[in-house]
Tab-separated table of C-alpha atoms in Angstrom:
chain	number	residue	atom	x	y	z
R	1	MET	CA	0.000	0.000	0.000
R	2	ARG	CA	1.352	3.387	-0.998
R	3	ARG	CA	0.764	6.785	0.545
R	4	THR	CA	-1.336	9.385	-1.179
R	5	ASP	CA	0.571	12.290	-2.667
R	6	PRO	CA	2.597	13.916	0.134
R	7	GLU	CA	1.772	17.385	-1.180
R	8	GLY	CA	-1.732	18.167	0.002
R	9	HIS	CA	-2.772	14.508	0.316
R	10	GLY	CA	-3.867	14.206	-3.287
R	11	PRO	CA	-5.804	11.427	-5.023
R	12	VAL	CA	-5.535	7.909	-3.638
R	13	ARG	CA	-3.795	5.765	-6.241
R	14	TYR	CA	-3.086	2.609	-4.275
R	15	GLY	CA	-5.439	0.848	-1.903
R	16	PRO	CA	-4.760	-1.820	0.694
R	17	PRO	CA	-5.156	-5.516	-0.184
R	18	LEU	CA	-7.782	-7.769	1.335
R	19	PRO	CA	-7.264	-8.287	5.078
R	20	GLU	CA	-4.777	-11.116	5.585
R	21	ASP	CA	-5.900	-14.404	7.081
R	22	GLY	CA	-2.805	-14.552	9.269
R	23	LEU	CA	-2.971	-18.366	9.487
R	24	PRO	CA	-0.795	-21.179	8.111
R	25	VAL	CA	-1.820	-22.798	4.828
R	26	PRO	CA	-4.088	-25.812	5.544
R	27	PRO	CA	-2.237	-29.080	4.812
R	28	GLU	CA	-5.025	-30.292	2.497
R	29	LEU	CA	-4.609	-27.219	0.272
R	30	ALA	CA	-0.838	-27.559	0.354
R	31	ASP	CA	-1.170	-31.193	-0.730
R	32	ALA	CA	-3.480	-30.234	-3.619
R	33	LEU	CA	-1.046	-27.559	-4.759
R	34	THR	CA	1.924	-29.907	-4.475
R	35	ALA	CA	0.154	-32.577	-6.515
R	36	ALA	CA	-0.437	-30.047	-9.300
R	37	ALA	CA	2.986	-28.384	-9.085
R	38	THR	CA	4.357	-30.331	-12.053
R	39	ARG	CA	1.474	-29.283	-14.288
R	40	SER	CA	2.945	-27.388	-17.232
R	41	ASP	CA	-0.195	-26.514	-19.191
R	42	SER	CA	-2.214	-23.372	-18.576
R	43	GLU	CA	-5.719	-23.344	-17.174
R	44	PRO	CA	-8.077	-22.222	-19.980
R	45	ILE	CA	-9.253	-18.617	-19.923
R	46	GLY	CA	-12.384	-18.580	-17.780
R	47	GLY	CA	-11.422	-21.793	-15.985
R	48	GLY	CA	-11.200	-25.491	-16.753
R	49	PRO	CA	-14.028	-28.044	-16.374
R	50	GLU	CA	-13.030	-29.224	-12.894
R	51	LEU	CA	-12.845	-25.690	-11.483
R	52	LEU	CA	-16.109	-24.584	-13.116
R	53	GLU	CA	-17.947	-27.702	-11.959
R	54	ALA	CA	-16.758	-27.095	-8.394
R	55	ALA	CA	-17.950	-23.478	-8.604
R	56	CYS	CA	-21.396	-24.617	-9.782
R	57	GLY	CA	-21.680	-26.976	-6.826
R	58	TYR	CA	-20.563	-24.226	-4.449
R	59	TRP	CA	-23.401	-21.949	-5.584
R	60	GLU	CA	-25.951	-24.793	-5.755
R	61	ARG	CA	-25.387	-25.401	-2.029
R	62	ARG	CA	-26.186	-21.712	-1.418
R	63	GLY	CA	-29.490	-21.787	-3.245
R	64	LEU	CA	-28.204	-20.406	-6.554
R	65	PRO	CA	-28.570	-23.046	-9.303
R	66	THR	CA	-25.773	-22.454	-11.810
R	67	GLU	CA	-24.954	-23.667	-15.320
R	68	GLY	CA	-21.348	-24.478	-16.098
R	69	GLY	CA	-21.530	-22.306	-19.211
R	70	LEU	CA	-22.395	-19.282	-17.099
R	71	VAL	CA	-19.349	-19.329	-14.800
R	72	ALA	CA	-15.943	-17.742	-15.298
R	73	ALA	CA	-12.764	-17.993	-13.239
R	74	ALA	CA	-9.903	-15.507	-13.121
R	75	PRO	CA	-6.770	-14.792	-11.061
R	76	GLY	CA	-8.598	-12.730	-8.454
R	77	ALA	CA	-11.807	-10.735	-8.271
R	78	PRO	CA	-10.180	-7.510	-9.560
R	79	ALA	CA	-9.654	-9.105	-12.973
R	80	LEU	CA	-13.310	-10.140	-13.083
R	81	LEU	CA	-14.550	-6.689	-12.069
R	82	LEU	CA	-12.312	-5.040	-14.652
R	83	ALA	CA	-13.683	-7.364	-17.335
R	84	LEU	CA	-17.283	-6.798	-16.234
R	85	THR	CA	-16.851	-3.024	-16.202
R	86	ALA	CA	-15.333	-3.085	-19.668
R	87	ALA	CA	-18.039	-5.416	-21.004
R	88	LEU	CA	-20.998	-3.492	-19.574
R	89	GLY	CA	-19.790	0.001	-20.446
R	90	GLY	CA	-21.204	3.165	-18.890
R	91	ASP	CA	-20.590	4.716	-15.496
R	92	VAL	CA	-20.179	2.814	-12.232
R	93	LEU	CA	-21.962	3.298	-8.915
R	94	VAL	CA	-20.460	2.074	-5.637
R	95	PRO	CA	-21.440	2.488	-1.980
R	96	ARG	CA	-19.543	4.801	0.346
R	97	PRO	CA	-17.381	3.382	1.804
R	98	CYS	CA	-16.580	0.402	-0.410
R	99	ALA	CA	-13.829	-2.140	-0.990
R	100	ALA	CA	-10.634	-0.323	-1.923
R	101	TRP	CA	-10.215	-2.170	-5.220
R	102	TRP	CA	-13.631	-1.410	-6.762
R	103	ALA	CA	-13.299	2.190	-7.954
R	104	PRO	CA	-9.738	2.039	-9.391
R	105	TYR	CA	-10.830	-0.421	-12.082
R	106	ALA	CA	-13.490	1.958	-13.312
R	107	ARG	CA	-10.957	4.786	-13.376
R	108	LEU	CA	-8.482	2.556	-15.220
R	109	LEU	CA	-11.048	2.272	-18.020
R	110	GLY	CA	-11.711	6.010	-17.981
R	111	ARG	CA	-15.122	5.553	-16.326
R	112	PRO	CA	-16.263	7.696	-13.423
R	113	ALA	CA	-17.181	5.876	-10.221
R	114	PHE	CA	-19.933	7.623	-8.248
R	115	HIS	CA	-20.140	6.938	-4.529
R	116	VAL	CA	-23.581	6.523	-2.947
R	117	ALA	CA	-24.327	6.894	0.766
R	118	THR	CA	-25.221	3.779	2.766
R	119	PRO	CA	-27.909	3.477	5.449
R	120	ALA	CA	-27.148	3.573	9.164
R	121	GLU	CA	-27.713	-0.157	9.649
R	122	SER	CA	-24.873	-1.411	7.506
R	123	GLY	CA	-22.369	-0.694	4.760
R	124	GLY	CA	-21.880	-2.341	1.411
R	125	VAL	CA	-25.371	-1.635	0.044
R	126	PRO	CA	-26.464	1.881	-0.992
R	127	ASP	CA	-29.429	3.628	0.540
R	128	PRO	CA	-32.186	3.252	-2.101
R	129	TYR	CA	-33.222	6.908	-2.030
R	130	ALA	CA	-29.616	8.063	-2.285
R	131	LEU	CA	-29.159	5.628	-5.173
R	132	LEU	CA	-32.152	6.993	-7.075
R	133	GLU	CA	-31.028	10.579	-6.516
R	134	THR	CA	-27.475	9.794	-7.646
R	135	VAL	CA	-28.699	8.102	-10.835
R	136	ARG	CA	-30.983	11.055	-11.567
R	137	ARG	CA	-28.172	13.556	-10.998
R	138	VAL	CA	-25.625	11.627	-13.087
R	139	ARG	CA	-28.032	11.329	-16.000
R	140	ALA	CA	-28.970	14.997	-15.741
R	141	GLU	CA	-25.275	15.837	-16.076
R	142	GLY	CA	-24.929	13.682	-19.207
R	143	GLY	CA	-23.640	10.510	-17.563
R	144	ASP	CA	-24.670	6.947	-18.303
R	145	PRO	CA	-24.878	4.864	-15.105
R	146	ARG	CA	-25.151	1.170	-15.928
R	147	LEU	CA	-23.381	-0.798	-13.209
R	148	LEU	CA	-23.874	-0.944	-9.432
R	149	VAL	CA	-21.297	-2.827	-7.374
R	150	LEU	CA	-22.395	-3.833	-3.877
R	151	SER	CA	-21.561	-6.301	-1.123
R	152	VAL	CA	-23.956	-7.816	1.397
R	153	ALA	CA	-21.086	-9.001	3.626
R	154	ASP	CA	-18.921	-5.936	3.383
R	155	ASP	CA	-15.322	-4.872	3.268
R	156	PRO	CA	-14.512	-2.416	4.805
R	157	THR	CA	-17.370	-2.071	7.315
R	158	ALA	CA	-17.535	-5.783	8.307
R	159	THR	CA	-21.346	-5.547	8.395
R	160	VAL	CA	-24.060	-7.693	6.799
R	161	ALA	CA	-26.905	-5.793	5.141
R	162	PRO	CA	-30.366	-6.876	6.390
R	163	PRO	CA	-32.547	-8.462	3.676
R	164	GLU	CA	-35.069	-5.616	3.776
R	165	VAL	CA	-32.315	-3.033	3.170
R	166	LEU	CA	-30.926	-5.094	0.313
R	167	HIS	CA	-34.385	-5.624	-1.192
R	168	ALA	CA	-35.135	-1.904	-1.273
R	169	CYS	CA	-31.777	-1.212	-2.956
R	170	VAL	CA	-32.264	-4.001	-5.517
R	171	GLU	CA	-35.741	-2.691	-6.392
R	172	ALA	CA	-34.369	0.813	-6.910
R	173	ALA	CA	-31.526	-0.490	-9.077
R	174	ALA	CA	-33.929	-2.599	-11.173
R	175	ALA	CA	-36.221	0.384	-11.690
R	176	GLU	CA	-33.277	2.326	-13.136
R	177	GLY	CA	-32.129	-0.526	-15.386
R	178	LEU	CA	-28.799	-1.059	-13.622
R	179	HIS	CA	-26.821	-4.277	-13.756
R	180	LEU	CA	-25.604	-5.382	-10.322
R	181	VAL	CA	-22.293	-6.998	-9.432
R	182	SER	CA	-22.569	-8.650	-6.030
R	183	ASP	CA	-19.149	-9.076	-4.427
R	184	GLU	CA	-19.678	-12.089	-2.153
R	185	THR	CA	-16.061	-12.578	-1.162
R	186	TRP	CA	-16.921	-12.480	2.553
R	187	ARG	CA	-20.224	-14.383	2.589
R	188	ASP	CA	-18.592	-17.478	4.119
R	189	THR	CA	-17.035	-15.476	6.966
R	190	VAL	CA	-20.229	-14.413	8.783
R	191	HIS	CA	-19.433	-14.470	12.499
R	192	ALA	CA	-22.820	-15.688	13.738
R	193	PRO	CA	-24.332	-17.622	10.811
R	194	HIS	CA	-27.288	-18.886	12.853
R	195	ASP	CA	-28.225	-15.347	13.915
R	196	THR	CA	-27.450	-13.472	10.688
R	197	VAL	CA	-29.597	-13.667	7.576
R	198	LEU	CA	-27.475	-13.246	4.471
R	199	VAL	CA	-29.314	-13.102	1.148
R	200	SER	CA	-27.647	-12.719	-2.240
R	201	PRO	CA	-29.063	-10.100	-4.619
R	202	ALA	CA	-29.023	-12.879	-7.229
R	203	GLU	CA	-31.861	-14.528	-5.295
R	204	MET	CA	-33.938	-11.354	-5.597
R	205	LEU	CA	-33.073	-10.265	-9.139
R	206	PRO	CA	-31.607	-13.299	-10.928
R	207	ASP	CA	-31.612	-11.772	-14.420
R	208	ARG	CA	-29.635	-8.637	-13.547
R	209	VAL	CA	-27.034	-9.802	-10.999
R	210	THR	CA	-23.549	-11.186	-11.572
R	211	VAL	CA	-22.009	-12.708	-8.458
R	212	VAL	CA	-18.250	-12.427	-7.917
R	213	THR	CA	-16.418	-14.362	-5.197
R	214	ASP	CA	-12.713	-14.000	-4.495
R	215	LEU	CA	-11.561	-17.257	-2.911
R	216	ALA	CA	-9.082	-15.318	-0.759
R	217	GLY	CA	-12.037	-14.329	1.424
R	218	ALA	CA	-12.445	-17.725	3.086
R	219	LEU	CA	-11.227	-20.594	0.926
R	220	LEU	CA	-7.661	-19.905	-0.279
R	221	PRO	CA	-4.567	-18.080	1.004
R	222	PRO	CA	-4.415	-14.522	-0.374
R	223	GLY	CA	-1.198	-15.352	-2.226
R	224	TRP	CA	-2.973	-17.943	-4.406
R	225	PRO	CA	-5.135	-15.687	-6.613
R	226	ALA	CA	-8.381	-17.219	-7.839
R	227	ALA	CA	-11.942	-15.950	-8.116
R	228	VAL	CA	-15.157	-17.083	-9.782
R	229	ALA	CA	-18.142	-15.253	-11.265
R	230	ARG	CA	-21.712	-16.464	-11.809
R	231	PHE	CA	-23.686	-14.838	-14.621
R	232	PRO	CA	-27.473	-14.521	-15.156
R	233	GLY	CA	-29.069	-17.378	-17.083
R	234	ASP	CA	-30.938	-15.331	-19.719
R	235	GLU	CA	-29.648	-14.315	-23.148
R	236	PRO	CA	-28.188	-10.966	-21.983
R	237	GLY	CA	-26.380	-12.899	-19.240
R	238	ARG	CA	-24.906	-15.311	-21.779
R	239	ALA	CA	-23.822	-12.411	-23.965
R	240	LEU	CA	-22.205	-10.709	-20.953
R	241	HIS	CA	-20.390	-13.943	-20.081
R	242	ALA	CA	-19.002	-14.108	-23.636
R	243	ARG	CA	-17.851	-10.476	-23.564
R	244	VAL	CA	-16.160	-10.993	-20.187
R	245	LEU	CA	-14.284	-13.996	-21.559
R	246	ASP	CA	-13.146	-11.809	-24.466
R	247	VAL	CA	-11.738	-9.233	-22.044
R	248	LEU	CA	-10.070	-11.892	-19.876
R	249	THR	CA	-8.512	-13.340	-23.034
R	250	ALA	CA	-7.167	-9.932	-24.031
R	251	LEU	CA	-5.677	-9.563	-20.552
R	252	GLY	CA	-4.259	-13.093	-20.488
R	253	ALA	CA	-6.069	-13.426	-17.151
R	254	HIS	CA	-6.180	-17.157	-16.485
R	255	VAL	CA	-5.881	-18.928	-13.151
R	256	ALA	CA	-2.431	-20.460	-12.704
R	257	GLY	CA	-2.591	-24.187	-13.415
R	258	PRO	CA	-1.274	-25.340	-10.025
R	259	VAL	CA	-3.620	-22.925	-8.187
R	260	ALA	CA	-6.680	-24.280	-10.023
R	261	ALA	CA	-6.357	-27.622	-8.202
R	262	PRO	CA	-6.608	-26.294	-4.622
R	263	ALA	CA	-9.255	-23.803	-5.801
R	264	ALA	CA	-11.432	-26.639	-7.106
R	265	TYR	CA	-10.767	-28.633	-3.930
R	266	ALA	CA	-11.773	-25.712	-1.692
R	267	LEU	CA	-14.907	-24.936	-3.734
R	268	GLY	CA	-15.934	-28.584	-3.390
R	269	GLU	CA	-16.052	-28.002	0.392
R	270	PRO	CA	-14.927	-31.403	1.699
R	271	ASP	CA	-15.167	-31.842	5.459
R	272	PRO	CA	-11.552	-30.807	6.262
R	273	ALA	CA	-11.980	-27.581	4.270
R	274	THR	CA	-15.296	-26.622	5.873
R	275	ALA	CA	-13.957	-27.418	9.352
R	276	ARG	CA	-10.947	-25.185	8.747
R	277	VAL	CA	-13.084	-22.315	7.429
R	278	SER	CA	-15.402	-22.566	10.453
R	279	ALA	CA	-12.482	-22.570	12.890
R	280	ALA	CA	-10.859	-19.583	11.190
R	281	VAL	CA	-14.131	-17.624	11.180
R	282	ARG	CA	-14.672	-18.289	14.903
R	283	LEU	CA	-11.131	-17.160	15.676
R	284	HIS	CA	-11.328	-13.924	13.695
R	285	ALA	CA	-14.793	-13.205	15.122
R	286	ARG	CA	-13.451	-13.452	18.674
R	287	VAL	CA	-10.504	-11.197	17.952
R	288	ALA	CA	-12.660	-8.669	16.076
R	289	ALA	CA	-15.136	-8.515	18.968
R	290	ALA	CA	-12.297	-7.975	21.456
R	291	VAL	CA	-10.749	-5.163	19.394
R	292	HIS	CA	-14.186	-3.625	18.923
R	293	ARG	CA	-14.747	-3.559	22.695
R	294	GLU	CA	-11.456	-1.784	23.296
R	295	ILE	CA	-11.853	0.945	20.690
R	296	VAL	CA	-15.488	1.643	21.610
R	297	ALA	CA	-14.543	1.853	25.299
R	298	ALA	CA	-11.990	4.496	24.326
R	299	GLY	CA	-14.687	6.626	22.686
R	300	ALA	CA	-14.470	5.619	19.025
R	301	VAL	CA	-17.601	4.678	17.086
R	302	ALA	CA	-17.827	1.356	15.231
R	303	ARG	CA	-20.575	-1.002	14.192
R	304	PRO	CA	-20.115	-4.465	15.734
R	305	PRO	CA	-18.230	-6.589	13.188
R	306	GLN	CA	-20.424	-9.286	11.648
R	307	ALA	CA	-18.217	-10.768	8.916
R	308	GLY	CA	-14.686	-10.871	7.634
R	309	ARG	CA	-11.325	-10.289	9.287
R	310	HIS	CA	-11.584	-6.589	10.007
R	311	LEU	CA	-13.642	-3.777	11.507
R	312	TYR	CA	-14.219	-0.141	10.567
R	313	ALA	CA	-13.990	2.627	13.131
R	314	ASP	CA	-14.835	6.322	13.232
R	315	LEU	CA	-12.364	8.176	15.451
R	316	GLY	CA	-14.168	11.487	15.044
R	317	PRO	CA	-15.033	11.637	18.781
R	318	LEU	CA	-11.268	11.546	19.459
R	319	ARG	CA	-10.466	14.315	16.959
R	320	THR	CA	-9.269	16.741	19.629
R	321	ALA	CA	-6.806	14.241	21.039
R	322	LEU	CA	-5.603	13.243	17.589
R	323	ALA	CA	-5.109	16.885	16.623
R	324	GLY	CA	-2.625	17.098	19.491
R	325	HIS	CA	-0.587	14.468	17.658
R	326	GLY	CA	-0.794	16.312	14.338
R	327	VAL	CA	-3.595	14.140	12.981
R	328	GLY	CA	-6.284	16.029	11.079
R	329	ASP	CA	-7.336	13.711	8.270
R	330	ALA	CA	-7.543	10.052	7.303
R	331	GLN	CA	-4.044	9.884	5.760
R	332	GLU	CA	-2.466	11.307	8.900
R	333	LEU	CA	-4.599	8.929	10.983
R	334	GLU	CA	-3.362	6.008	8.865
R	335	ASP	CA	0.267	7.021	9.405
R	336	PHE	CA	-0.226	7.647	13.130
R	337	LEU	CA	-2.016	4.387	13.923
R	338	ALA	CA	0.219	2.257	11.707
R	339	ALA	CA	3.241	3.566	13.609
R	340	ARG	CA	1.621	3.276	17.062
R	341	LEU	CA	-0.010	-0.111	16.537
R	342	GLY	CA	2.763	-1.651	14.458
R	343	MET	CA	0.284	-2.955	11.880
R	344	PRO	CA	-1.464	-1.662	8.753
R	345	ALA	CA	-4.307	0.750	9.533
R	346	PRO	CA	-5.612	2.064	6.191
R	347	GLY	CA	-7.614	5.258	6.446
R	348	GLY	CA	-11.165	5.630	5.229
R	349	HIS	CA	-10.052	7.645	2.186
R	350	ARG	CA	-8.751	4.347	0.775
R	351	PHE	CA	-12.365	3.126	0.697
R	352	GLY	CA	-14.033	6.188	-0.782
R	353	ASP	CA	-14.765	8.083	2.420
R	354	GLU	CA	-13.927	11.768	2.655
R	355	LEU	CA	-10.304	12.532	3.482
R	356	GLY	CA	-11.387	14.718	6.413
R	357	ALA	CA	-13.339	11.894	8.083
R	358	LEU	CA	-11.233	10.077	10.696
R	359	HIS	CA	-12.177	6.570	9.613
R	360	VAL	CA	-9.889	3.552	9.703
R	361	ARG	CA	-10.033	-0.182	8.943
R	362	LEU	CA	-8.297	-2.479	11.408
R	363	SER	CA	-7.614	-6.116	10.549
R	364	THR	CA	-7.543	-9.084	12.912
R	365	GLY	CA	-4.788	-11.092	11.192
R	366	PRO	CA	-1.868	-9.209	12.817
R	367	PHE	CA	-3.185	-10.141	16.289
R	368	LEU	CA	-2.623	-13.859	15.705
R	369	GLY	CA	1.154	-13.873	16.064
R	370	HIS	CA	4.353	-13.572	14.065
R	371	THR	CA	5.183	-17.237	13.454
R	372	ASP	CA	3.288	-20.171	11.985
R	373	GLU	CA	3.497	-21.888	15.384
R	374	GLU	CA	1.799	-18.970	17.158
R	375	ARG	CA	-0.879	-18.694	14.482
R	376	ALA	CA	-1.587	-22.422	14.468
R	377	GLU	CA	-1.904	-22.317	18.242
R	378	CYS	CA	-4.565	-19.618	17.901
R	379	LEU	CA	-6.551	-21.855	15.577
R	380	THR	CA	-6.566	-24.869	17.900
R	381	SER	CA	-6.838	-23.151	21.280
R	382	PRO	CA	-10.271	-23.134	22.984
R	383	THR	CA	-9.330	-19.754	24.500
R	384	PRO	CA	-7.246	-17.946	21.850
R	385	LEU	CA	-7.666	-14.533	23.476
R	386	GLU	CA	-5.794	-15.827	26.523
R	387	LEU	CA	-2.696	-16.862	24.586
R	388	PRO	CA	0.234	-14.639	25.618
R	389	HIS	CA	0.997	-13.253	22.157
R	390	VAL	CA	-2.665	-12.440	21.488
R	391	GLN	CA	-3.035	-10.860	24.924
R	392	ARG	CA	0.021	-8.688	24.321
R	393	ALA	CA	-1.380	-7.458	21.005
R	394	LEU	CA	-4.785	-6.657	22.530
R	395	ILE	CA	-3.212	-4.903	25.517
R	396	HIS	CA	-1.135	-2.806	23.143
R	397	VAL	CA	-4.231	-1.728	21.198
R	398	LYS	CA	-6.019	-0.948	24.439
R	399	SER	CA	-3.075	1.168	25.589
R	400	VAL	CA	-2.968	3.192	22.351
R	401	PHE	CA	-6.692	3.925	22.372
R	402	ASP	CA	-6.858	4.533	26.122
R	403	ASP	CA	-4.133	7.138	25.729
R	404	LEU	CA	-6.219	8.868	23.069
R	405	ARG	CA	-9.291	8.772	25.303
R	406	ASP	CA	-7.306	10.244	28.209
R	407	ASP	CA	-5.924	12.970	25.952
R	408	ALA	CA	-9.421	13.799	24.725
R	409	GLN	CA	-10.705	14.092	28.299
R	410	ARG	CA	-7.719	16.198	29.333
R	411	TRP	CA	-8.171	18.633	26.462
R	412	GLU	CA	-11.945	18.793	26.610
R	413	PRO	CA	-12.991	22.409	27.242
R	414	PRO	CA	-14.701	23.084	30.586
R	415	ARG	CA	-18.474	23.322	30.505
């Protein structure tokens, strides 16, 4: 991740990657990769039969029947979103905040990306009234909005949009003729799956939604890039699938042959893979909840994390204390917290929020230790928060935020 321009904190050109898992590679995935390591041929553009069949089964088990001819694989979700944006044409709408990698691909193609406010309940899905107003304004100014990118289980906010919020947004998008790309990278990382209702937009509007899932969210290590997309089953969906394959071909964007084997294995969800995903989700949920408690106790504002390996905090209530440390915007907050915490702390401007808003995304991976032994111990321990290296990391975060709270109280003007 690179800084914004040092002079005046100019446009953000580089965003942070997906939050790291922070855990050792599962032996089953390592075995699948090793078995395919001698493979010399390339995976076909869009994915080979084994990978596509596994992707179809993955979506079938989630209530989304899928034809093999309507699936495409690529080396990561960014390649798929770039191809979709190029194939659909027009302007792009995204929620504010949104995943750091969404807007740059529109800009790369010379397309404007318009940010739309989200409701108070959750991030990832635009407020329907704000969406309608943004579409009206863009068209009035000569724009051509065609694509809305959203995420029910969201990076950066770590929230899950309630079905009624999603339904209202999908209805508004349909009324304006928008195609939706549903980024479902984090759908398998919901912290309380029995208490959280997660619905895909493709269940509500099957003919106008393309689902994209980056396997780095739950199924593969981030360093093994692979992602899959599911297209609508009507004729426009088939035409879109063909155009996306054309773009992927032009980019040479095929999944590496050896990576395709563990990707297909993970998408097949055998018992060892599902057990590992469940254990990792429980671990990150515990750490996220603990970090959330500490920063809220210090006076920051943050929605309780519901999915993923991160949380999103508003440090506006601590602005006075931060100003005493020379922090007045999100870039300065990023630099300050990264130095104090000793871990990446990307500011909200990386995700489309205003530079002046003191928002930050914190990830849970760095709390799990510095060696594979420490990280593996976190995964198997019944009480991971009590492990010495995890305790030290949490105490350090508490100390940094408690100091800010104390500074804010000290500098608060008398009433």
